[in-house]
Each structure stands twice: as C-alpha cells, then as structure tokens.
Short mmCIF file of C-alpha atoms in Angstrom, two decimals:
data_model
loop_
_atom_site.label_atom_id
_atom_site.label_comp_id
_atom_site.label_asym_id
_atom_site.label_seq_id
_atom_site.Cartn_x
_atom_site.Cartn_y
_atom_site.Cartn_z
CA MET A 1 -1.71 -0.41 -5.64
CA ARG A 2 -4.60 1.96 -5.45
CA ALA A 3 -6.05 3.38 -8.58
CA PRO A 4 -4.42 6.64 -9.62
CA HIS A 5 -5.81 9.78 -8.04
CA THR A 6 -6.06 13.21 -9.56
CA PRO A 7 -2.98 15.10 -8.35
CA GLY A 8 -3.55 17.90 -5.89
CA ARG A 9 -1.62 21.17 -5.85
CA HIS A 10 0.36 21.80 -2.70
CA THR A 11 -0.91 24.76 -0.70
CA PRO A 12 -0.01 26.06 2.75
CA GLY A 13 -2.13 25.10 5.70
CA ARG A 14 -2.72 21.81 7.42
CA HIS A 15 -5.86 20.89 9.31
CA PRO A 16 -8.46 22.85 7.25
CA ARG A 17 -7.30 21.12 4.10
CA GLY A 18 -7.46 17.73 5.80
CA ARG A 19 -11.02 18.35 6.98
CA ALA A 20 -12.07 19.47 3.51
CA ARG A 21 -10.63 16.33 1.98
CA ALA A 22 -12.43 14.19 4.56
CA ARG A 23 -15.79 15.90 3.83
CA THR A 24 -15.35 15.43 0.08
CA ARG A 25 -14.36 11.82 0.49
CA GLY A 26 -17.29 11.17 2.81
CA ALA A 27 -19.77 12.60 0.33
CA ALA A 28 -18.34 10.49 -2.47
CA ALA A 29 -18.43 7.42 -0.27
CA LEU A 30 -22.09 8.00 0.59
CA ALA A 31 -22.94 8.16 -3.11
CA LEU A 32 -20.94 4.99 -3.74
CA ALA A 33 -22.60 3.22 -0.85
CA THR A 34 -26.04 4.10 -2.15
CA ALA A 35 -25.14 2.59 -5.51
CA LEU A 36 -23.51 -0.55 -4.12
CA LEU A 37 -25.66 -1.48 -1.15
CA ALA A 38 -28.30 -2.96 -3.41
CA GLY A 39 -25.67 -5.26 -4.87
CA CYS A 40 -24.50 -6.31 -1.42
CA ALA A 41 -27.97 -6.83 0.00
CA GLY A 42 -28.80 -9.80 -2.20
CA ASP A 43 -27.45 -12.36 0.25
CA ASP A 44 -30.70 -14.15 0.93
CA ASP A 45 -30.63 -17.85 0.18
CA GLY A 46 -32.55 -18.99 -2.84
CA ASP A 47 -35.73 -21.05 -2.57
CA ASP A 48 -33.68 -24.05 -3.69
CA GLY A 49 -31.42 -23.77 -0.64
CA THR A 50 -28.51 -22.23 -2.53
CA VAL A 51 -26.23 -20.12 -0.36
CA ARG A 52 -25.63 -16.73 -1.96
CA LEU A 53 -22.61 -14.63 -1.01
CA SER A 54 -21.63 -11.12 -2.08
CA PHE A 55 -17.95 -10.41 -2.73
CA LEU A 56 -16.78 -6.80 -2.76
CA SER A 57 -13.65 -6.70 -4.92
CA LEU A 58 -11.28 -3.77 -5.28
CA ALA A 59 -9.53 -5.13 -8.35
CA TRP A 60 -9.38 -2.17 -10.72
CA GLN A 61 -6.90 -2.89 -13.48
CA GLU A 62 -8.25 -4.75 -16.50
CA GLU A 63 -5.98 -7.74 -15.94
CA SER A 64 -6.76 -8.03 -12.23
CA ILE A 65 -10.51 -7.72 -12.76
CA ALA A 66 -10.32 -10.42 -15.42
CA ALA A 67 -8.31 -12.74 -13.14
CA THR A 68 -10.64 -12.19 -10.19
CA THR A 69 -13.91 -12.60 -12.09
CA ALA A 70 -12.56 -15.72 -13.79
CA LEU A 71 -11.94 -17.30 -10.37
CA VAL A 72 -15.41 -16.28 -9.17
CA ASP A 73 -16.94 -17.91 -12.26
CA ARG A 74 -14.85 -21.03 -11.70
CA TRP A 75 -15.95 -21.25 -8.05
CA ASN A 76 -19.60 -20.87 -9.05
CA ALA A 77 -19.27 -23.62 -11.63
CA GLU A 78 -17.62 -25.95 -9.11
CA HIS A 79 -19.89 -25.08 -6.17
CA PRO A 80 -23.51 -24.96 -7.36
CA ASP A 81 -24.78 -24.86 -3.77
CA VAL A 82 -22.72 -21.74 -2.85
CA GLN A 83 -22.92 -18.96 -5.40
CA VAL A 84 -20.79 -15.80 -5.20
CA GLU A 85 -21.86 -12.47 -6.66
CA TYR A 86 -18.99 -10.21 -7.74
CA VAL A 87 -19.47 -6.57 -6.67
CA GLN A 88 -17.06 -3.93 -7.97
CA GLY A 89 -15.71 -1.54 -5.33
CA ASP A 90 -13.39 1.46 -5.37
CA TRP A 91 -10.12 1.89 -3.46
CA ALA A 92 -10.65 5.64 -3.23
CA ASN A 93 -13.72 5.30 -0.99
CA ILE A 94 -13.44 1.89 0.61
CA HIS A 95 -13.16 2.96 4.26
CA ASP A 96 -16.18 5.26 4.21
CA TYR A 97 -18.20 2.88 2.08
CA LEU A 98 -17.59 0.02 4.50
CA LEU A 99 -18.40 2.20 7.50
CA THR A 100 -21.72 3.13 5.88
CA SER A 101 -22.56 -0.44 4.92
CA PHE A 102 -21.58 -1.89 8.31
CA MET A 103 -23.67 0.64 10.18
CA GLY A 104 -26.56 0.03 7.81
CA GLY A 105 -26.38 -3.72 8.29
CA GLU A 106 -25.82 -4.26 4.56
CA ALA A 107 -22.14 -5.19 4.36
CA PRO A 108 -20.96 -7.68 1.74
CA ASP A 109 -20.13 -11.14 3.01
CA ILE A 110 -16.57 -11.11 1.64
CA ILE A 111 -14.54 -7.90 1.74
CA HIS A 112 -11.41 -6.97 -0.21
CA ASN A 113 -9.42 -4.28 1.60
CA ASP A 114 -5.91 -3.70 2.93
CA ALA A 115 -4.49 -4.51 6.33
CA SER A 116 -4.17 -0.88 7.46
CA ASP A 117 -7.96 -0.51 7.44
CA LEU A 118 -8.95 -3.53 9.53
CA ILE A 119 -8.32 -2.74 13.19
CA ASP A 120 -11.10 -0.20 13.77
CA PHE A 121 -13.65 -2.38 11.98
CA ALA A 122 -12.52 -5.42 13.97
CA ASN A 123 -12.86 -3.51 17.23
CA GLY A 124 -16.28 -2.33 16.15
CA GLY A 125 -17.43 -5.92 15.88
CA TYR A 126 -17.88 -5.74 12.10
CA LEU A 127 -15.33 -8.37 11.01
CA ALA A 128 -15.44 -12.09 11.76
CA ASP A 129 -12.53 -13.83 13.48
CA LEU A 130 -11.23 -16.34 10.93
CA THR A 131 -8.91 -18.21 13.29
CA GLU A 132 -11.00 -21.39 13.32
CA ARG A 133 -12.49 -21.04 9.85
CA LEU A 134 -9.45 -21.35 7.59
CA PRO A 135 -7.90 -24.66 6.52
CA GLU A 136 -4.42 -25.53 7.69
CA THR A 137 -3.20 -25.46 4.09
CA THR A 138 -4.02 -21.75 3.94
CA ARG A 139 -2.56 -20.99 7.36
CA SER A 140 0.72 -22.83 6.80
CA ASP A 141 1.41 -21.53 3.28
CA ILE A 142 1.39 -17.85 4.25
CA PRO A 143 4.38 -16.77 6.40
CA ASP A 144 3.91 -15.61 9.97
CA SER A 145 5.20 -12.15 9.03
CA SER A 146 2.16 -11.75 6.77
CA TRP A 147 -0.30 -13.16 9.31
CA ARG A 148 0.95 -10.57 11.81
CA THR A 149 -0.51 -7.89 9.55
CA THR A 150 -4.06 -9.14 10.14
CA THR A 151 -3.87 -10.64 13.64
CA PHE A 152 -4.95 -8.17 16.33
CA GLU A 153 -5.66 -8.08 20.03
CA LEU A 154 -8.89 -6.16 20.41
CA ASP A 155 -9.93 -3.81 23.19
CA ASP A 156 -11.82 -6.63 24.91
CA GLY A 157 -8.65 -8.72 25.07
CA HIS A 158 -9.63 -11.16 22.34
CA THR A 159 -6.96 -11.93 19.74
CA GLY A 160 -8.11 -13.04 16.32
CA VAL A 161 -7.38 -13.13 12.60
CA TYR A 162 -9.49 -10.56 10.78
CA GLY A 163 -8.33 -11.01 7.22
CA VAL A 164 -6.30 -13.22 4.92
CA PRO A 165 -3.27 -11.30 3.57
CA PHE A 166 -2.95 -12.44 -0.04
CA LEU A 167 -1.12 -9.80 -2.11
CA HIS A 168 1.61 -7.34 -1.22
CA GLU A 169 4.25 -5.25 -2.89
CA PRO A 170 7.47 -3.55 -1.90
CA ARG A 171 8.46 -0.08 -2.93
CA VAL A 172 11.24 -0.18 -5.53
CA LEU A 173 13.27 2.17 -7.69
CA ILE A 174 12.19 2.10 -11.32
CA ALA A 175 15.16 3.53 -13.16
CA ASN A 176 16.25 4.63 -16.63
CA ALA A 177 18.85 1.95 -17.39
CA GLU A 178 20.61 3.98 -20.08
CA LEU A 179 21.09 6.97 -17.79
CA LEU A 180 22.39 4.69 -15.05
CA ARG A 181 24.96 3.09 -17.35
CA ASP A 182 26.12 6.40 -18.76
CA SER A 183 26.53 7.93 -15.29
CA GLY A 184 28.99 5.29 -14.11
CA VAL A 185 27.28 4.89 -10.73
CA ARG A 186 27.36 1.49 -9.06
CA ILE A 187 24.19 -0.41 -9.91
CA PRO A 188 22.64 -1.73 -6.68
CA THR A 189 21.36 -5.28 -6.32
CA THR A 190 19.32 -7.06 -3.69
CA GLN A 191 22.60 -8.57 -2.45
CA GLU A 192 24.33 -5.16 -2.35
CA PRO A 193 21.74 -2.39 -2.22
CA TRP A 194 22.61 1.27 -1.95
CA THR A 195 22.71 2.88 1.44
CA TRP A 196 20.66 6.06 1.62
CA ALA A 197 23.91 8.05 1.47
CA GLU A 198 24.92 6.23 -1.72
CA PHE A 199 21.47 6.89 -3.15
CA GLU A 200 21.92 10.61 -2.51
CA ASP A 201 25.34 10.52 -4.19
CA ALA A 202 23.91 8.65 -7.18
CA SER A 203 21.08 11.16 -7.45
CA ARG A 204 23.59 14.01 -7.56
CA THR A 205 25.55 12.26 -10.32
CA LEU A 206 22.40 11.64 -12.33
CA THR A 207 21.17 15.24 -12.03
CA ARG A 208 22.38 17.15 -15.09
CA ASP A 209 22.13 20.37 -17.02
CA THR A 210 22.91 18.77 -20.36
CA ASP A 211 22.65 21.90 -22.53
CA GLY A 212 24.46 24.26 -20.14
CA ASP A 213 21.66 26.82 -19.90
CA GLY A 214 21.60 26.79 -16.10
CA ASP A 215 18.38 24.77 -15.85
CA THR A 216 18.20 21.15 -14.78
CA ASP A 217 17.34 18.86 -17.67
CA THR A 218 17.45 15.56 -15.77
CA TYR A 219 16.74 15.12 -12.08
CA GLY A 220 18.23 12.14 -10.29
CA VAL A 221 14.89 11.22 -8.71
CA ALA A 222 11.26 12.34 -8.59
CA TRP A 223 9.36 11.80 -5.35
CA SER A 224 5.60 11.55 -5.94
CA MET A 225 4.07 12.68 -2.66
CA SER A 226 0.40 13.40 -3.32
CA GLU A 227 -0.20 10.63 -0.74
CA PRO A 228 2.95 10.76 1.40
CA VAL A 229 2.08 8.95 4.60
CA SER A 230 2.30 5.24 3.86
CA GLN A 231 5.63 5.56 2.05
CA SER A 232 7.03 7.90 4.70
CA VAL A 233 6.14 5.47 7.48
CA ASN A 234 6.99 2.25 5.66
CA LEU A 235 10.34 3.50 4.37
CA SER A 236 11.31 4.60 7.88
CA VAL A 237 11.62 0.87 8.59
CA THR A 238 14.67 0.83 6.29
CA THR A 239 16.57 2.84 8.93
CA GLY A 240 15.16 1.09 11.98
CA GLY A 241 12.30 3.52 12.53
CA GLY A 242 8.57 3.11 12.51
CA LEU A 243 6.82 6.08 14.23
CA PHE A 244 4.32 3.84 16.04
CA TYR A 245 5.54 2.17 19.21
CA GLU A 246 4.07 0.80 22.44
CA ASP A 247 4.20 2.56 25.78
CA ALA A 248 4.77 0.80 29.09
CA GLY A 249 1.11 -0.19 29.17
CA GLY A 250 1.19 -1.71 25.70
CA GLU A 251 -0.78 1.15 24.13
CA PRO A 252 0.32 2.69 20.81
CA VAL A 253 2.33 5.89 21.00
CA ILE A 254 3.94 7.99 18.28
CA ARG A 255 7.61 8.95 18.41
CA TYR A 256 9.64 10.70 15.73
CA ASP A 257 13.30 10.31 16.54
CA ALA A 258 16.34 10.15 14.25
CA ALA A 259 15.65 6.63 12.96
CA ASP A 260 12.05 7.58 12.18
CA SER A 261 12.86 10.79 10.32
CA ALA A 262 16.02 9.77 8.41
CA VAL A 263 14.29 9.00 5.08
CA ALA A 264 11.99 12.03 5.30
CA GLU A 265 15.08 14.18 5.78
CA VAL A 266 16.62 12.64 2.64
CA VAL A 267 13.53 13.54 0.60
CA ARG A 268 13.45 17.12 1.87
CA ARG A 269 17.20 17.55 1.37
CA GLN A 270 16.96 16.34 -2.23
CA VAL A 271 14.09 18.72 -2.99
CA THR A 272 15.15 21.86 -1.12
CA GLU A 273 18.96 21.71 -0.84
CA ASP A 274 20.59 19.39 -3.37
CA ARG A 275 17.93 20.07 -6.03
CA THR A 276 18.31 16.50 -7.22
CA ALA A 277 14.53 16.05 -7.01
CA PRO A 278 12.00 18.56 -8.40
CA ASP A 279 9.51 20.19 -6.08
CA SER A 280 6.95 19.92 -8.88
CA SER A 281 6.68 16.15 -8.35
CA LEU A 282 5.56 16.48 -4.72
CA GLY A 283 1.93 17.02 -5.69
CA MET A 284 1.96 14.17 -8.21
CA SER A 285 0.77 10.60 -8.01
CA GLY A 286 3.13 7.90 -9.21
CA SER A 287 1.33 7.75 -12.55
CA ASP A 288 1.86 11.47 -13.06
CA THR A 289 5.64 11.07 -12.94
CA LEU A 290 5.81 8.48 -15.72
CA PRO A 291 5.69 10.87 -18.74
CA GLY A 292 8.67 12.79 -17.36
CA PHE A 293 10.46 9.52 -16.69
CA PHE A 294 9.99 8.40 -20.30
CA ASP A 295 11.21 11.79 -21.54
CA GLY A 296 14.44 11.54 -19.53
CA ARG A 297 13.34 14.26 -17.10
CA TYR A 298 13.72 11.91 -14.11
CA ALA A 299 16.32 9.15 -13.84
CA MET A 300 14.69 7.21 -10.99
CA LEU A 301 11.22 6.86 -9.53
CA PRO A 302 10.50 5.35 -6.07
CA LEU A 303 7.21 3.56 -6.78
CA ASN A 304 5.18 0.60 -5.66
CA PHE A 305 6.12 -2.59 -7.48
CA SER A 306 2.85 -2.78 -9.43
CA TYR A 307 3.62 0.43 -11.33
CA ARG A 308 5.74 -1.73 -13.63
CA GLN A 309 2.56 -2.59 -15.48
CA GLN A 310 2.06 1.05 -16.45
CA VAL A 311 5.70 1.29 -17.51
CA VAL A 312 5.30 -1.73 -19.78
CA GLN A 313 2.09 -0.36 -21.25
CA GLN A 314 3.16 3.26 -21.69
CA ALA A 315 6.92 3.32 -22.30
CA PRO A 316 8.06 4.32 -25.80
CA ASP A 317 9.43 1.57 -28.01
CA GLY A 318 13.02 0.79 -27.10
CA PHE A 319 12.89 2.53 -23.71
CA ASP A 320 15.39 0.73 -21.45
CA TRP A 321 14.38 0.54 -17.79
CA THR A 322 15.22 -1.57 -14.79
CA VAL A 323 13.98 -2.31 -11.27
CA LEU A 324 16.30 -1.68 -8.30
CA PRO A 325 15.77 -2.30 -4.58
CA MET A 326 15.14 0.70 -2.37
CA PRO A 327 18.14 1.93 -0.37
CA THR A 328 18.80 0.63 3.13
CA GLY A 329 19.91 2.25 6.33
CA GLY A 330 22.74 -0.26 6.61
CA GLY A 331 23.54 -3.94 6.51
CA GLU A 332 21.84 -4.62 9.82
CA PHE A 333 18.49 -3.60 8.30
CA GLY A 334 18.78 -5.66 5.13
CA LEU A 335 16.03 -4.96 2.60
CA ALA A 336 13.37 -4.45 5.27
CA GLN A 337 10.53 -2.03 4.67
CA GLY A 338 6.99 -1.92 5.98
CA VAL A 339 4.05 -3.29 4.05
CA ALA A 340 0.27 -3.47 4.44
CA PRO A 341 -0.97 -6.37 2.30
CA GLN A 342 -4.25 -6.55 0.45
CA THR A 343 -6.65 -8.66 2.48
CA LEU A 344 -9.86 -10.67 2.27
CA SER A 345 -12.19 -10.57 5.28
CA VAL A 346 -15.63 -11.85 6.25
CA ALA A 347 -18.35 -9.62 7.69
CA GLU A 348 -19.44 -10.53 11.21
CA ASP A 349 -23.06 -10.12 10.13
CA SER A 350 -22.74 -12.65 7.32
CA ASP A 351 -25.16 -15.54 7.74
CA HIS A 352 -22.64 -17.85 6.07
CA GLN A 353 -19.25 -17.11 7.59
CA GLN A 354 -17.83 -20.57 6.95
CA ALA A 355 -18.90 -20.58 3.31
CA ALA A 356 -17.35 -17.12 2.91
CA ALA A 357 -14.11 -18.32 4.51
CA ASP A 358 -14.11 -21.35 2.22
CA PHE A 359 -14.34 -19.05 -0.79
CA ILE A 360 -11.41 -16.98 0.51
CA ALA A 361 -9.36 -20.15 0.94
CA TYR A 362 -10.23 -21.10 -2.64
CA LEU A 363 -9.35 -17.65 -3.99
CA THR A 364 -5.97 -17.65 -2.24
CA ARG A 365 -4.99 -21.22 -3.13
CA PRO A 366 -1.39 -21.11 -4.47
CA ASP A 367 -2.28 -21.66 -8.13
CA HIS A 368 -5.02 -19.05 -7.89
CA ALA A 369 -2.77 -16.67 -5.95
CA VAL A 370 -0.35 -16.77 -8.88
CA ASP A 371 -3.14 -15.66 -11.23
CA LEU A 372 -4.24 -12.85 -8.92
CA ALA A 373 -0.69 -11.59 -8.36
CA LEU A 374 0.16 -11.58 -12.06
CA GLY A 375 -3.11 -9.82 -12.85
CA ASP A 376 -2.28 -7.07 -10.34
CA TRP A 377 1.49 -7.03 -11.05
CA MET A 378 2.02 -7.64 -7.35
CA LEU A 379 3.46 -10.52 -5.32
CA PRO A 380 1.59 -13.32 -3.53
CA THR A 381 2.05 -13.83 0.18
CA SER A 382 1.76 -17.58 -0.42
CA ALA A 383 5.22 -19.16 -0.18
CA THR A 384 4.24 -21.84 -2.68
CA ALA A 385 2.92 -19.29 -5.15
CA LEU A 386 5.98 -17.07 -4.79
CA ALA A 387 8.18 -19.99 -5.89
CA ASP A 388 6.38 -20.11 -9.24
CA PRO A 389 8.75 -19.40 -12.17
CA SER A 390 6.68 -16.33 -13.02
CA PHE A 391 8.23 -14.55 -10.04
CA THR A 392 11.82 -15.72 -10.48
CA THR A 393 12.31 -14.34 -13.98
CA THR A 394 14.44 -11.22 -14.41
CA GLU A 395 12.00 -9.83 -16.99
CA HIS A 396 10.28 -6.66 -15.78
CA GLY A 397 12.06 -6.94 -12.42
CA TRP A 398 9.97 -9.81 -11.06
CA ARG A 399 12.95 -11.47 -9.39
CA THR A 400 14.08 -8.26 -7.70
CA GLY A 401 10.60 -7.74 -6.27
CA ALA A 402 10.36 -11.32 -5.06
CA GLU A 403 13.73 -11.09 -3.32
CA VAL A 404 12.74 -7.85 -1.60
CA ALA A 405 9.37 -9.37 -0.64
CA ALA A 406 11.17 -12.05 1.35
CA GLU A 407 12.28 -9.38 3.84
CA LEU A 408 9.12 -7.28 4.09
CA LEU A 409 7.85 -6.50 7.59
CA PRO A 410 4.37 -5.54 8.79
CA SER A 411 3.80 -1.83 8.41
CA PRO A 412 4.13 0.00 11.75
CA VAL A 413 0.62 1.42 11.28
CA LEU A 414 -1.08 -1.99 11.44
CA GLY A 415 -3.25 -2.56 14.47
CA VAL A 416 -3.16 1.13 15.44
CA ARG A 417 -6.63 2.41 16.21
CA GLY A 418 -7.15 5.94 14.90
CA TYR A 419 -4.56 5.61 12.14
CA PRO A 420 -6.93 6.65 9.29
CA GLU A 421 -7.82 9.87 11.09
CA TRP A 422 -4.18 10.61 11.95
CA LYS A 423 -3.19 9.92 8.35
CA ASP A 424 -5.84 12.14 6.76
CA LYS A 425 -6.06 15.04 9.19
CA ILE A 426 -2.55 15.33 10.58
CA ALA A 427 0.17 13.38 8.80
CA THR A 428 -0.72 14.01 5.14
CA PRO A 429 -0.62 17.82 5.28
CA ALA A 430 2.30 17.79 7.74
CA PHE A 431 4.51 15.63 5.50
CA GLN A 432 3.51 17.55 2.38
CA ASP A 433 4.49 20.86 3.97
CA PHE A 434 7.77 19.46 5.28
CA TYR A 435 8.82 18.02 1.92
CA ALA A 436 8.04 21.33 0.23
CA GLY A 437 10.34 23.19 2.65
CA SER A 438 7.76 24.66 5.03
CA GLY A 439 8.83 24.67 8.68
CA ASP A 440 11.56 22.40 9.97
CA LEU A 441 11.99 18.96 11.49
CA ASP A 442 10.89 20.17 14.92
CA ASP A 443 7.66 21.50 13.45
CA LEU A 444 7.01 18.19 11.70
CA ARG A 445 7.78 16.25 14.87
CA GLU A 446 5.43 18.42 16.93
CA GLU A 447 2.52 17.85 14.56
CA LEU A 448 3.06 14.13 14.09
CA VAL A 449 3.73 13.40 17.74
CA ASP A 450 1.75 15.91 19.81
CA ASP A 451 -1.34 16.16 17.62
CA GLY A 452 -1.04 12.51 16.69
CA ASN A 453 -0.92 11.15 20.23
CA ARG A 454 -3.94 13.24 21.17
CA THR A 455 -5.78 11.58 18.28
CA LEU A 456 -4.69 8.08 19.29
CA ASP A 457 -5.61 8.72 22.93
CA ARG A 458 -9.24 9.27 21.94
CA TYR A 459 -9.34 5.82 20.36
CA GLN A 460 -7.86 4.06 23.39
CA ARG A 461 -10.49 5.30 25.85
#
C-alpha cells in the first residue's frame, strides 16, 4: 500500500489537470533525487575489500521500516564482507526518482518498487535480468502466477526476470459488522462471495435515513477514488475483463467492452443513481474514508488489505468490524482480481549484481518474508511463508486475505510499455469524471481506448 496522499478535489477537465500533476510530481521527484543520490552513490568498495551495496526501500509504516531495517542489520552482521546501506525512499515519487537516478548513473544497487513500474526500466536497460542469479529455493517457493508479474519479453526479444515479487495484497471489503448483522443481508465468505448484483442489493439495504429527515445517514459503501486507475483495472478482472489485451501481432492494445466496464458501471450507478455511495468520497484516499466509517457514515469500504492496520490503530474502543472478499462476476471467475506485487530488483549498472541478488534472496527467505508481510500488513508471495499460522488466523481478517490471495492474477497492466503515462494523463482524469457523473460510458471508452492506444503506439515504435 502506498503512503496516504492528500486528497484532491474533483474538478472538470482531463488532460490539463493530468499534465499539471505530472509537472508537480516531476519537480518533487527531482528534489527527492537530489537528496537521495548521495546516499545511493556510496557503492564503492572499501579499502579492505568489503562490497558495499545501497538498498532503496519504500517501507513507510513504522512496523514495516522496523522489520526491514532489522533484516538489513542482521544481514550485515552475518555477512561482514558484503555490507548493505539502507536508503529510505518514497512511494509518491519512486518512478521519477528512479528515472533521474538511472539517467544520472547513480541508481541504488537494490531497488524496492512494484511490478507495474518495471517494464519501461527493463526495456531501457536499467534493470538486471535475475534469471540466473536467484537460488532455486527462491524460484520454487514463489508461485508461477507471481513470477509472471515480473517476467517480461523486451523489445529486443530477450525474456528475463526483472524483479522478485515478495509482497502483495488483494482488495477487500472492510465492513461494519454491527450494521451488517442488523441489516439481515447474507454475509459473504470466500467460499460464497457476493456477486456484484448481490453487492448492489446489500448496499441498498445498508443505506439508511435513520432519523427520517430525508438525508442519508448511512451509505452502504464509500468508494475512495482519488487514485482510481489500479482498482478500476484490477477489479475488472473479477468480471473477466482487463482493458489491456494483445493484438494479432502480440502488441498491447486497449479495449473497453462490457466485461471491462462492468465494475466501473457499478461504481457510477451507486454514486449517481442508487445514491448508495456518496459522491464526496470520490476525491478521498482510503485513509480519508476511515473517520466516516468509524462514525457509522459508511457501512463498507473497498480497500487494499493493508488498510486493516489503520483500522486497528484508529478504530474506537469496541468498534466491531470484519473483512469480506470483494464481489465476483460469477462462479466461473472465482475470487480472481488483478494484482501488482511489491518487488525487489537489481540495477544493471551495479558492480555487484550477484551480491545484490543474494541479499534479495536473503530478504525474501520464507521466515523473513513472514516478518516483512506482518510489518506491512500484507501477504507474502512465498508459499511457505503464507502457510505460517500468522496468516491462517481469523483475527483481523488474515485468513480471508490469504484465501483471496490464492486466486490473485497478474494485473493486466503489467508488462505494458507506456502504462504510467496512460494512467496519469488519460485514465485518472477520465475515470474520475465518469464516476462523478460527467459524460457517459461511450465518452469514457473513447478516452481510454482511442487516446490510450495512441499513447501505447508511441512506446511500441
């Protein structure tokens, strides 16, 4: 989960706002790069022959930073000849920071990122192929479905592994258990999840004007859409969609047919027609919706699994909440949804690629993966780690998340060159406008598909 962002207010207009956001983000990234490059440049070996590696970590929560730094300290104590320097990064600026550091020849040896951000850097020659550098124990313990998120065929025809997927998380419904019980709706389970139609019905039942003044006191659901793209794309997998496909020549192409748009249509319908979701939540981050959730303003929140940590930390004493699986498009789709795991990569320019890969293998060892996952309130990709009793307990919904994780699929955006630009400049404002009631489905389709394919075409030349 990325660190919370300041919520933006929804305003009309599409491309100008996207360009403004990109300029602001680029300026912030340049400032961050200036501050961090010095920390990443200290990779020279010591006079005593010690190998020195820099590790850019994006851990940001107190528990995850503590777990990560503890493992770095343990590695350094156990490997006096290979010392790792921990460098703190920032999810908000990681793409632009890495672009700056790669182009400046000052990239860290070991890079924490997520799988959606790897393909362009791999094609640019900035990431090392780890295919021959990882031990079999690491390769065999992580399922093929996770390896597919970091294995790409590049423009030159070479296929390689450009990151180790080590943490991931499904999207779940965090729900007010008392309101659910009182409503009489069927409580979904991972064995019998709601269909999207049942979810809409449940949201209607949970939406109430309790004092009879004509105003809604409790909404069935609050959709936080300050960053709408990843959830819009990944949840389309629940209905058999995906937006990104391959044409006859094997090149990526965007389509937006009924299976792709089904969940987006649910969100818009709930906000603009059924009024079971407030339009005020559309500009919020997930964190912004929590106070209203605790006050009984919202009965359910679709959030990434790691938000449970904030619920545990912030909920009032005695607040009764539960974790439910996201709805499905039908039995044939199971609990599938798209996911882009957190990853660990090695810079191509690193003078010590094997030592860096050895550190990644150490960091993602099953017992260590348990520590990292618990620190981030996420789930390990390691099959051995996922079997740890920590993830099979019903407390705080760990078991529900683990059972959903077993059916996660690679996000459709993975391996698509040009995705970051499409996301920032086209898809973000287009989805935000659609969810707020601006235009119609044809307008959304035209922007995502026509403008999007023109963007992708530039990256395939």
